[in-house]
XYZ file of C-alpha atoms in Angstrom:
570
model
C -5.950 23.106 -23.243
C -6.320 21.891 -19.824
C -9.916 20.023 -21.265
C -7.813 18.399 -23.616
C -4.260 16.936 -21.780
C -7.808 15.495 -19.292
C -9.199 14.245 -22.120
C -5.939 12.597 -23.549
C -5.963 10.201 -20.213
C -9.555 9.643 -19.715
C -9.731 8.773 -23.510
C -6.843 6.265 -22.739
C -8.568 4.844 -19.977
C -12.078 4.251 -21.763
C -9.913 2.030 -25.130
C -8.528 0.307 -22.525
C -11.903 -0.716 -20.766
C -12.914 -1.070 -24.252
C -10.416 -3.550 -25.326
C -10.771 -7.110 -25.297
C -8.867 -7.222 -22.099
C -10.666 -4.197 -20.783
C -13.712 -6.138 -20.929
C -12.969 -8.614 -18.688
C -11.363 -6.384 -16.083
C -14.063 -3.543 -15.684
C -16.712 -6.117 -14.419
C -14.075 -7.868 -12.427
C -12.945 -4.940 -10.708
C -15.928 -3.731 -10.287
C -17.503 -6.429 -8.375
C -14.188 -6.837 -6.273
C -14.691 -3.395 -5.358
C -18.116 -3.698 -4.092
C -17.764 -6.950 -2.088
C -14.584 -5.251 -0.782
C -16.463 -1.905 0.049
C -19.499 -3.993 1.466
C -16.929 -5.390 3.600
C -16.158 -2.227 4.963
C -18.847 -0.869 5.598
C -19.704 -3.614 7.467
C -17.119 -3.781 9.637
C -16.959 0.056 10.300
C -20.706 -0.001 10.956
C -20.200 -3.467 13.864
C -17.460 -1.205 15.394
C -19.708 1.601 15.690
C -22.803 0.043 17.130
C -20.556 -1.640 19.636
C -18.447 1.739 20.345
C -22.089 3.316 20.934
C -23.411 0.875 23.220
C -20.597 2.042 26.001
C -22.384 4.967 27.775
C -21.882 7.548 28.327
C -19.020 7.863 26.225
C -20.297 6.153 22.951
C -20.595 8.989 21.165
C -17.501 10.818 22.025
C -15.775 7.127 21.502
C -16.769 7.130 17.693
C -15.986 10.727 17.316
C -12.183 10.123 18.127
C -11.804 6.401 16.282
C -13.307 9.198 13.429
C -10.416 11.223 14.025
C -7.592 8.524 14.347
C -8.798 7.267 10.942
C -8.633 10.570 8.841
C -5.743 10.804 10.631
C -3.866 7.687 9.060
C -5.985 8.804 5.691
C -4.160 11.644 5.636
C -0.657 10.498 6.509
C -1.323 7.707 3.569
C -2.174 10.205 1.343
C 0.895 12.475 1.712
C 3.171 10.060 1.500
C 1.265 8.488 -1.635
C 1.201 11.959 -3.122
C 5.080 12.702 -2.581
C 6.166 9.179 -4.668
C 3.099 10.037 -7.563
C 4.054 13.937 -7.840
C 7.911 13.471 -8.691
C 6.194 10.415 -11.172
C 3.657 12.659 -12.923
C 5.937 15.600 -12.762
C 9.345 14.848 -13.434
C 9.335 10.985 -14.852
C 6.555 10.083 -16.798
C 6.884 8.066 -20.488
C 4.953 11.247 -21.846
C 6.757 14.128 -20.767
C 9.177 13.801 -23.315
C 6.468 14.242 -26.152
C 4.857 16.563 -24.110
C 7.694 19.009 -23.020
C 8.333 19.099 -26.913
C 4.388 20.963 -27.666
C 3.596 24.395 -27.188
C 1.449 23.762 -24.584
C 1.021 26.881 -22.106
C 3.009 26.468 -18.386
C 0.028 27.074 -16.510
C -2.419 24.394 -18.538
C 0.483 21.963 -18.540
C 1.109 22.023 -14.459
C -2.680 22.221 -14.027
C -2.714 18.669 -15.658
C -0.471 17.380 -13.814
C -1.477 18.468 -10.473
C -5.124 17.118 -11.357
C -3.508 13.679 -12.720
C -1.528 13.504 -9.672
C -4.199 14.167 -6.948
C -6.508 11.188 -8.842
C -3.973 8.657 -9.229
C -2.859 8.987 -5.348
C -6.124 9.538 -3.716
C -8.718 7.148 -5.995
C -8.071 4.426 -3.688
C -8.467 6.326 -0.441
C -12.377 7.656 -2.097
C -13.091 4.365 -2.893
C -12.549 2.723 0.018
C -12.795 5.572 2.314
C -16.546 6.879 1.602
C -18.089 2.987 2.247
C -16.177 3.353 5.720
C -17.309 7.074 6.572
C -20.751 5.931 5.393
C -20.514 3.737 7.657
C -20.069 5.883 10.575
C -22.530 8.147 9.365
C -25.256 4.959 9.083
C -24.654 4.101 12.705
C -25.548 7.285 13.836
C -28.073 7.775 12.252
C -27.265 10.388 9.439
C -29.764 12.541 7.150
C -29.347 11.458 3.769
C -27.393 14.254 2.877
C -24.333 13.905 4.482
C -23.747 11.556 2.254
C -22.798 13.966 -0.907
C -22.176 15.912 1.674
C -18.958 13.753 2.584
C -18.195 13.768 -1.303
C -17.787 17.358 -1.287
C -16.092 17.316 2.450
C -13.341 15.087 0.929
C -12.186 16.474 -2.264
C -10.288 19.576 -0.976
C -9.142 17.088 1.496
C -7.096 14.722 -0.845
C -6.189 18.093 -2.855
C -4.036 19.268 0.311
C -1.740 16.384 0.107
C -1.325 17.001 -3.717
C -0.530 20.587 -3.371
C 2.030 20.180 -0.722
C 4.066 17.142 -2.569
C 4.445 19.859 -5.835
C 5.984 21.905 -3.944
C 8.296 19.598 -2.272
C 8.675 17.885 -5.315
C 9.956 20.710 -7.231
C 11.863 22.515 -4.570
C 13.787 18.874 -3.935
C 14.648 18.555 -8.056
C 16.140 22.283 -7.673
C 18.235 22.435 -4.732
C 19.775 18.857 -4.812
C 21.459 17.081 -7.071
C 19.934 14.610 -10.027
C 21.456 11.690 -9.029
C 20.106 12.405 -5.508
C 16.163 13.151 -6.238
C 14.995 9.357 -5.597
C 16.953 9.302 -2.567
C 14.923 12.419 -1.500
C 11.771 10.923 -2.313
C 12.416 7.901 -0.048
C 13.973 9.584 2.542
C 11.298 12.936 2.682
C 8.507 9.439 2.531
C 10.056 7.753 5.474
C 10.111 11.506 7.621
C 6.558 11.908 6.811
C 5.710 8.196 7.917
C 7.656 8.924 11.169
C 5.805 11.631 11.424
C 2.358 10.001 11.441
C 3.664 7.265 13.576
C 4.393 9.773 16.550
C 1.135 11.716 16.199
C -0.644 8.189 16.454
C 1.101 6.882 19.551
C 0.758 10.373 21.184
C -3.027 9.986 20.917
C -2.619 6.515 22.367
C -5.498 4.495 21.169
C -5.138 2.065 23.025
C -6.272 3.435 26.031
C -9.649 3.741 24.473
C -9.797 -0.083 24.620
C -9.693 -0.495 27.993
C -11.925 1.971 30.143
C -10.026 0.486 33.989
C -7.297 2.311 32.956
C -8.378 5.217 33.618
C -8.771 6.951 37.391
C -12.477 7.772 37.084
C -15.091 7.784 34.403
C -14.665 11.723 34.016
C -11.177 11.238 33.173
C -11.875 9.896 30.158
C -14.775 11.979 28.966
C -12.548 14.388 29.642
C -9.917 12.978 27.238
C -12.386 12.352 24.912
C -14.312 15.474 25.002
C -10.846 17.684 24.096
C -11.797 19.800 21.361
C -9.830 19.087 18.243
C -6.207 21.306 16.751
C -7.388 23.518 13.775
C -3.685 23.150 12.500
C -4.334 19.470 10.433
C -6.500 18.667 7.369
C -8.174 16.005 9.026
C -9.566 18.070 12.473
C -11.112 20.162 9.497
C -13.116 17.297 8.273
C -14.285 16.112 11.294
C -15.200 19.398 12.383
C -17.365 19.808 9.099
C -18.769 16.215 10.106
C -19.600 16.661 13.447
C -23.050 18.815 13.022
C -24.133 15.954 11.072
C -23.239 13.185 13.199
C -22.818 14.648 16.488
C -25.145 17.891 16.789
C -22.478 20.055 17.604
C -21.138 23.059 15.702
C -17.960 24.108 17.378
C -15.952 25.555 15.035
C -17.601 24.707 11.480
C -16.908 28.288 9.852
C -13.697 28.121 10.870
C -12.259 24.682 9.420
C -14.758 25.155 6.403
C -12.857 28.122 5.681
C -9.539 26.260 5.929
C -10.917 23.203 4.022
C -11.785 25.054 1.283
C -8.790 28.216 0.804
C -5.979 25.903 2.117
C -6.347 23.524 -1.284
C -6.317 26.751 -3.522
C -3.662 28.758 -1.861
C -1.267 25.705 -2.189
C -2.162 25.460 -5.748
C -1.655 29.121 -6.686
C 1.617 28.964 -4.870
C 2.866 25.510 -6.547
C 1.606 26.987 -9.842
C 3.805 30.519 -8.894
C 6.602 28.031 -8.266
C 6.539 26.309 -11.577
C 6.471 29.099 -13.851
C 10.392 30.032 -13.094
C 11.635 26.506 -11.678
C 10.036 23.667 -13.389
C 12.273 23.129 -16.479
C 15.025 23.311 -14.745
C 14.152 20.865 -12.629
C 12.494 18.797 -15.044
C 16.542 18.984 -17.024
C 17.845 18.182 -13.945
C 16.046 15.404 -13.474
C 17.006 13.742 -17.004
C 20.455 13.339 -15.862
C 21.427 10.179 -15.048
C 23.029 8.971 -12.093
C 26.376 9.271 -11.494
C 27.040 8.479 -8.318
C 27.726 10.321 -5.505
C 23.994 9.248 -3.880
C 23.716 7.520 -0.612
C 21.680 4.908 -1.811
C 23.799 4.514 -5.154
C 27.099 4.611 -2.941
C 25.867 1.650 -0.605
C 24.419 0.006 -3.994
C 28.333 0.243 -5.616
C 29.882 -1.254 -2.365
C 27.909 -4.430 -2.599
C 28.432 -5.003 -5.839
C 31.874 -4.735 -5.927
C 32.142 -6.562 -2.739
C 30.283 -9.474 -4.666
C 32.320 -9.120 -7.038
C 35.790 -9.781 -5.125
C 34.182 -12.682 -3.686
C 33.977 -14.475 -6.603
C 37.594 -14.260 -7.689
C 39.496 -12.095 -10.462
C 39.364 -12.911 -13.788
C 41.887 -16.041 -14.033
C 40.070 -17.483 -11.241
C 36.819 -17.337 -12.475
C 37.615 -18.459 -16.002
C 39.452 -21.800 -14.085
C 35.680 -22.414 -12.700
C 34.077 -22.129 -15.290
C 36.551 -24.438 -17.732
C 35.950 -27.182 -14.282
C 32.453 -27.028 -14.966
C 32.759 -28.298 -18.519
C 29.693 -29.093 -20.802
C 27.451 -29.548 -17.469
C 24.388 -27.021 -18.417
C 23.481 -24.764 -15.832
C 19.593 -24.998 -14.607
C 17.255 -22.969 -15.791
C 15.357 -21.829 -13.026
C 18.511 -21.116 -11.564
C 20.268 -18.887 -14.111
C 16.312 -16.875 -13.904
C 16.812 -16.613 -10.242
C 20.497 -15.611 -10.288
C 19.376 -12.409 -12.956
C 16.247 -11.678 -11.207
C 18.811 -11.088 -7.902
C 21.277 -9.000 -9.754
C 19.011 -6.801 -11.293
C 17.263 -6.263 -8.200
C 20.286 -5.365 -6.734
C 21.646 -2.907 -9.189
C 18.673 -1.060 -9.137
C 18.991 0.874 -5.922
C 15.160 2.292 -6.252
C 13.695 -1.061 -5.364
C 15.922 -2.776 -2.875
C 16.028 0.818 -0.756
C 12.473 0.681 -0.439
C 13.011 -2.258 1.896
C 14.176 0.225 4.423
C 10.066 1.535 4.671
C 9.668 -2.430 5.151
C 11.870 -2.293 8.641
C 9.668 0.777 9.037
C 6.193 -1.004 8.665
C 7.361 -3.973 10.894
C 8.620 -1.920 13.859
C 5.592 -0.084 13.909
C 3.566 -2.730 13.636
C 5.602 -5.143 16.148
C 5.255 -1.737 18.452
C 1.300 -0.803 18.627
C 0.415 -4.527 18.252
C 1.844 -4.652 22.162
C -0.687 -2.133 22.903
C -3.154 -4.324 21.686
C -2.892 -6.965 24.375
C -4.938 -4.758 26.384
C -7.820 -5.544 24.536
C -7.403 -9.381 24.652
C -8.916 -8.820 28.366
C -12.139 -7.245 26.893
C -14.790 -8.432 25.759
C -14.204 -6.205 22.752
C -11.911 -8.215 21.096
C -10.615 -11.282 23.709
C -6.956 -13.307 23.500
C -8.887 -15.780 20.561
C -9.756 -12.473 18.663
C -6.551 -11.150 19.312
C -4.689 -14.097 17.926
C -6.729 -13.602 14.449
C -6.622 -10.429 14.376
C -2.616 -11.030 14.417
C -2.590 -13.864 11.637
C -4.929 -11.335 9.471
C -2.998 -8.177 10.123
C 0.436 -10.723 9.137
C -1.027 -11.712 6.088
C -2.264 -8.405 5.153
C 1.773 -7.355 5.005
C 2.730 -10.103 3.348
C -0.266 -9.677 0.748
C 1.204 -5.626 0.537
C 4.845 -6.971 -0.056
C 3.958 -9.231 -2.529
C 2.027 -6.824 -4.373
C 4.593 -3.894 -4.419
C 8.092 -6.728 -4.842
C 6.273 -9.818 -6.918
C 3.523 -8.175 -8.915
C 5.807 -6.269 -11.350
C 8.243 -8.829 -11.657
C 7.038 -9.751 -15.307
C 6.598 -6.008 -16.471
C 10.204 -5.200 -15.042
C 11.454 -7.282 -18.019
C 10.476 -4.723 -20.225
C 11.238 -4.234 -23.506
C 13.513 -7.123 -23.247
C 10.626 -9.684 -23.030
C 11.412 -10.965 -26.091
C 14.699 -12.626 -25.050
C 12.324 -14.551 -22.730
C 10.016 -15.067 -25.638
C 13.508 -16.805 -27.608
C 14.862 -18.965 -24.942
C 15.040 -22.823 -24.131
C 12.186 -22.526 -21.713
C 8.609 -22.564 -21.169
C 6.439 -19.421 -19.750
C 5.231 -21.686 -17.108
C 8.646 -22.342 -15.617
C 9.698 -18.546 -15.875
C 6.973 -18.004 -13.879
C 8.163 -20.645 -11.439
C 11.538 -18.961 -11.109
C 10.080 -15.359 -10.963
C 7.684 -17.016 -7.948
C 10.816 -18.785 -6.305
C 13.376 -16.219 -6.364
C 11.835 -13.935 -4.613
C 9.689 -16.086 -2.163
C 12.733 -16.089 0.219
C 12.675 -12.739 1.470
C 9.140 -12.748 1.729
C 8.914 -16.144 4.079
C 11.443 -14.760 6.529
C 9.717 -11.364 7.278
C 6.360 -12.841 7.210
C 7.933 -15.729 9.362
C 9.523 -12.836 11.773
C 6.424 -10.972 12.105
C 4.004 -13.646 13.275
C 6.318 -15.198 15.420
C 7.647 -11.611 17.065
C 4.191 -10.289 17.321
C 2.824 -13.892 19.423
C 6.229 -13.820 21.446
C 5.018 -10.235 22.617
C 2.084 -10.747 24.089
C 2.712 -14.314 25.720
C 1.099 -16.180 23.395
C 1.516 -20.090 23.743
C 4.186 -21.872 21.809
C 1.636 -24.608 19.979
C -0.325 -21.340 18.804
C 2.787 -19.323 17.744
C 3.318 -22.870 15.521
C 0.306 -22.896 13.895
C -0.060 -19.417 12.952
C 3.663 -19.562 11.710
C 2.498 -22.558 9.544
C -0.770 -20.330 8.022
C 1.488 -17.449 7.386
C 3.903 -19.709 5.497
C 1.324 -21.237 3.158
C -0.650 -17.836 2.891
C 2.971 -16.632 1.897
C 3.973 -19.474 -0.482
C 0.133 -18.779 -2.228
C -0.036 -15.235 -2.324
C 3.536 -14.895 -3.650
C 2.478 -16.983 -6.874
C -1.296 -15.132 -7.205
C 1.282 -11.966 -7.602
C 3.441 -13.072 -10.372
C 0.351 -15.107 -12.294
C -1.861 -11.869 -12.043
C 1.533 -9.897 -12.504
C 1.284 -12.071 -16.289
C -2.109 -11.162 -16.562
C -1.993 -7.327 -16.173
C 1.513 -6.941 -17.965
C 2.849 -3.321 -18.457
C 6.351 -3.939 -20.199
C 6.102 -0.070 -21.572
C 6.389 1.012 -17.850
C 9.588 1.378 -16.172
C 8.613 2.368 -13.275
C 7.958 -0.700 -10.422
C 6.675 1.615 -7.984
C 3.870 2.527 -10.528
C 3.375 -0.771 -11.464
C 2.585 -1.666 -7.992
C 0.237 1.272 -7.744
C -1.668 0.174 -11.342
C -5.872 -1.365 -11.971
C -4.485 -4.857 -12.104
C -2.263 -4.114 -8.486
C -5.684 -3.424 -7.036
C -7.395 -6.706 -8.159
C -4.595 -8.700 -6.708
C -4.459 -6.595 -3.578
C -8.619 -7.235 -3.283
C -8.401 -10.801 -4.518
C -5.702 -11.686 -2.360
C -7.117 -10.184 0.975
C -10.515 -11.991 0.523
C -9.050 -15.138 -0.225
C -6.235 -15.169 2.989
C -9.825 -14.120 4.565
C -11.615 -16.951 3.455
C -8.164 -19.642 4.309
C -8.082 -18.051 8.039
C -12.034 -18.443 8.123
C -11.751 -22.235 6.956
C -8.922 -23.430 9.581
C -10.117 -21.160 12.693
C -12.065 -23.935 13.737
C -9.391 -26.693 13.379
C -6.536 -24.544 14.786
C -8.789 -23.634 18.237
C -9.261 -26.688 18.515
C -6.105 -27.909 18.323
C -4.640 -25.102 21.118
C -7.373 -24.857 23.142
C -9.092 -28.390 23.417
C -10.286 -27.465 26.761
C -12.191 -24.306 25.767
C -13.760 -25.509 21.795
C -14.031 -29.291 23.016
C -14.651 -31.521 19.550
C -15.388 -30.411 16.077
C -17.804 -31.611 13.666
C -17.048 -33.638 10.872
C -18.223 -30.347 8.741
C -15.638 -28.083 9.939
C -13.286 -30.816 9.311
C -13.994 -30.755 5.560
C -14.362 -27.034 5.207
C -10.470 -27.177 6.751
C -9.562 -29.527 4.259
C -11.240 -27.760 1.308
C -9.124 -24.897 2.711
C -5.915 -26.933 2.227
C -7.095 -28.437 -1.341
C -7.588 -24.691 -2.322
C -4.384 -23.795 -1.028
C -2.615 -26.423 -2.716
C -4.090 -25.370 -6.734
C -4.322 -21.586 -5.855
C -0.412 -21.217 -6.964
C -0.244 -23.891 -9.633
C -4.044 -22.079 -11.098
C -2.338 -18.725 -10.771
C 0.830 -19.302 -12.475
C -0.848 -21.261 -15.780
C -3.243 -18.815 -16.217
C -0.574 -15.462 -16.070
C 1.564 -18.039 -18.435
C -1.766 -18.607 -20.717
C -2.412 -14.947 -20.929
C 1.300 -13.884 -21.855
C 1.050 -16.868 -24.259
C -1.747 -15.301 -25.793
C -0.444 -11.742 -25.798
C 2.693 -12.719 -28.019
C-alpha cells in the first residue's frame, strides 16, 4: 500500500515530464541545475584552497566553515519541514479523496512522512552534495566519500521531517483550527531565532580576521574544540571527519545517533498518529472564525479601511460624481490584487519572517566589515558581495510574493479570460502592483547595509540604482515565468513558491543578477574609485551597455512570453 500512494506521485511526476510542457522543462531544469551546482562547487572548492593555505590552522579552519554550514542546512531544513508537514498532512487537494479509502493508518502516515521529507529537503541534496563535494575535493577525498556523503545525509534530512510530524500534529490537537497557521508561522519564526543565536554565538566572523585574537594558540584552541553530540549536524561532521580530516573522535557514537535518532522519531510520530490524527485532520477543516491573532489584526485593518472611505451614502455620492468616466484598467487589477492580499492573513503575515531576514542580515553583515581589511575579501569585494547578497533577497521575495501571483487567481481565471483586457496588460498590473513593496525593502537594505560599514555616499548611489533595476527586472521574470508554470488547481501560495517552475526562476534569476553585477563592476569602480581603477576600455564600456540593453527587454521578454504561454494554455 505504501508502494502504491509512492507510486501515485512519482507516476504524476513522470506525465508531467512527459507532457508537452514537461518536455521543455526537464532539459531546462536540468541544465540550470548543473551550471548552478558547477557554480557551487566552484566556489566552495576557491574557499577551501584559500582557507587551507592559512597554516597552521587550514585544516581546522575548513572543519568549522563545515560545521557553520550544516549548521544553517539544518536550521533551513526544520523550518522548511514545519510549513511542508502541516501541507502534506493536514491541507493537501488529495486528502479529501484519500481520507475517504480504506487505506491502513500506518501505510497512509508512512506516505506522508516520505512525501514530506522529499519535497522539503530535495533542494538542500541538490545543492548541498556539489558544495560538500566540494570540501571533500579540496582535501583531497577517496572516492568513496562521495556515496559515502549520500548515505551520511539521508537520515540527516529525515530528522527534521520526523520532528515537524510531531509538532505538526500535537499543534492541530491542542489549539484551536482557526489558530493552526498562526502556529506554523509563529513555531517557524522561534526556530529561525533559534538558528540565528546559535550562529552569532559561534561568531564567524572572528575566523576572518586572525589579529583578533591574543596569540596564534588562542585560536587553534577555538578551533580545535571538539564538537556537542546534542545536534544533527555535529553528527555529520563527525561521520565526515575520518574522511577528510584523519581523525576518529567520536564516529561510533554520532553514527549511532545518525542512524536510531531518524527511526525513533518516526516510530514515535507514527505512535502519535494512530489515536490523534483524524482528529486533528477534522479540526483542521474548520474554517476560520476568528478569534486568531493574525485574523484579529487582519479584521482591524479592514474595517479601519473601510471607515475611511465613508458609509454607504457617502460612498454612493462619489461614485454618482464620477459619472460615465471608466475607471483604468491596470488600476482596478492593482486595487483587487491589494485587497485580496490583504484579506488573506497567510500571505501578508509572512512579511513578519521578512523583518526577520533583514535584521539578521543588516546584523552579521556589520561583522563582515572585518573582512574588508583582509586580503580575503577587501572593501571592493565587500561592496559586491553586499549588492549580490541584496539582490539575492530581492530575487527570494519575488519568488515567494510575485511568482504565484497568476496561480492565486485560481479557479477564477476565467473572469480574466472574459474581460476588456489583454493578458499582456494583466501581467503589467500583476508586475506593478506589487513592485512597490519590493523597491522599498530592497531600497532599505542596500542603503542600510552601505550606511553600516562607512561606505561612501557616490557608492551607496550606485548600488541603490543596481538594486532598483535588478528589482524592477526580477519582479517581471517572476510574474512572466509565474504565466509560464501556472498552477490554478493549487491554493496554496506558499507551495506555489516552493514548486519545479519556483526553482527555475530562483536559478534563472540568480545567474542573470550575476551576470548584470558582472557587466557594470567595471563601470561602477570606476566611477567611485577613479583613483584606484584609472580608465576603462572601450570593451568594458560596451559589455556595461549590453548589460543595460539586457536589462531594458528582460521585463518586456518575460512578461510576453508568460502572456504567450497562458494564451496558449486557454
Amino acid at each position: 500500500m505504501i508502494l502504491d500512494l509512492i507510486g501515485i506521485k512519482l507516476r504524476m511526476v513522470r506525465g508531467t515530464l512527459r507532457s508537452d510542457e514537461g518536455r521543455l522543462r526537464g532539459p531546462f531544469f536540468a541544465v540550470l541545475s548543473l551550471m548552478f551546482a558547477a557554480a557551487l562547487f566552484r566556489s566552495g572548492h576557491f574557499i577551501v584552497t584559500q582557507s587551507l593555505m592559512l597554516e597552521p590552522v587550514g585544516e581546522l579552519l575548513v572543519q568549522r566553515l563545515l560545521a557553520i554550514t550544516l549548521l544553517v542546512f539544518f536550521g533551513l531544513l526544520v523550518f522548511s519541514n514545519i510549513v511542508t508537514s502541516f501541507s502534506s498532512f493536514y491541507l493537501a487537494d488529495d486528502l479529501e479523496f484519500l481520507m475517504a479509502q480504506p487505506i491502513p493508518k500506518d501505510a497512509m502516515f508512512t506516505s506522508r512522512f516520505l512525501e514530506a521529507m522529499l519535497q522539503s529537503s530535495w533542494v538542500i541534496i541538490l545543492f548541498g552534495v556539489p558544495l560538500f563535494s566540494a570540501i571533500g575535493y579540496g582535501m583531497g577525498a577517496h572516492w568513496s566519500f562521495y556515496p559515502y556523503l549520500v548515505l551520511v545525509l539521508i537520515p540527516f534530512v529525515a530528522i527534521p521531517t520526523g520532528l515537524a510530524s510531531i509538532l505538526a500534529l500535537l499543534v492541530t490537537n491542542i489549539l484551536a483550527a482557526n489558530r493552526t497557521r498562526d502556529a506554523a508561522l509563529f513555531f517557524g519564526l522561534v526556530g529561525f531565532a533559534t538558528l540565528f543565536v546559535v550562529i552569532r554565538s559561534v561568531q564567524p566572523e572572528r575566523l576572518l580576521n586572525p589579529e583578533s585574537f591574543d596569540s596564534i594558540g588562542e585560536l587553534m584552541r577555538l578551533l580545535s574544540v571538539p564538537t556537542t553530540s546534542y545536534l544533527p549536524s555535529d553528527w555529520v561532521i563527525n561521520m565526515l571527519a575520518p574522511m577528510l580530516f584523519g581523525t576518529r573522535g567520536q564516529w561510533m557514537w554520532s553514527a549511532t545517533f545518525l542512524a536510531l535518532t531518524p527511526l525513533a522519531l518516526y516510530f514515535i510520530s507514527a505512535w502519535l498518529h494512530r489515536p490523534l490524527y483524524f482528529r486533528g485532520y477534522t479540526k483542521t477543516q474548520e474554517g476560520r472564525h476568528g478569534g486568531g491573532l493574525m485574523t484579529i489584526a487582519r479584521n482591524w485593518a479592514v474595517e479601519r479601511s473601510r471607515r475611511a472611505g465613508g458609509d454607504y451614502h457617502e460612498r454612493m455620492a462619489k461614485l454618482r460624481a464620477l459619472g460615465e468616466q471608466p475607471l483604468s484598467s491596470l488600476k482596478a487589477l492593482v486595487h483587487k490584487d491589494q485587497a485580496v492580499f490583504m484579506r488573506d492573513a497567510s500571505q501578508w503575515s509572512q512579511l513578519l519572517i521578512v523583518v526577520a531576514i533583514i535584521i539578521i542580515y543588516l546584523v552579521n553583515f556589520k561583522y563582515f566589515e572585518i573582512a574588508a581589511n583582509e586580503a580575503l575579501l577587501g572593501d571592493v569585494g565587500l561592496s559586491f558581495f553586499n549588492l549580490a547578497a541584496c539582490s539575492f533577497v530581492t530575487v527570494t521575495l519575488c519568488g515567494r510574493f510575485l511568482f504565484p501571483a497568476v496561480s492565486v487567481e485560481g479557479r477564477s481565471f476565467w473572469l480574466i479570460l472574459q474581460a476588456p483586457i489583454s493578458l499582456e496588460r494583466f501581467l503589467v498590473g500583476k508586475w506593478l502592483g506589487s513592485l512597490a513593496p519590493i523597491v522599498i525593502i530592497g531600497q532599505l537594505l542596500i542603503w542600510s547595509s552601505n550606511l553600516l560599514v562607512g561606505t561612501p555616499f557616490l557608492t551607496c548611489l550606485l548600488s541603490g540604482i543596481q538594486i532598483l533595476v535588478i528589482t524592477v527586472i526580477c519582479a517581471a521574470v517572476a510574474v512572466g515565468m509565474g504565466a509560464l508554470y501556472p498552477q490554478f488547481h493549487n491554493p496554496n501560495a506558499a507551495k506555489i513558491a516552493s514548486s519545479f517552475g519556483a526553482v527555475i526562476f530562483m536559478i534563472s534569476c540568480i545567474f542573470l543578477t550575476l551576470m548584470l553585477l558582472g557587466m557594470w563592476f567595471y563601470p561602477s569602480m570606476t566611477i567611485t574609485q577613479p583613483e584606484r581603477f584609472g580608465s576603462l576600455s572601450f570593451g568594458l564600456w560596451a559589455i556595461a551597455a549590453l548589460g543595460i540593453v539586457i536589462a531594458a527587454f528582460t521585463p518586456v521578454i518575460a512578461l510576453k512570453a508568460g502572456a504567450s504561454s497562458l494564451r496558449a494554455r486557454f
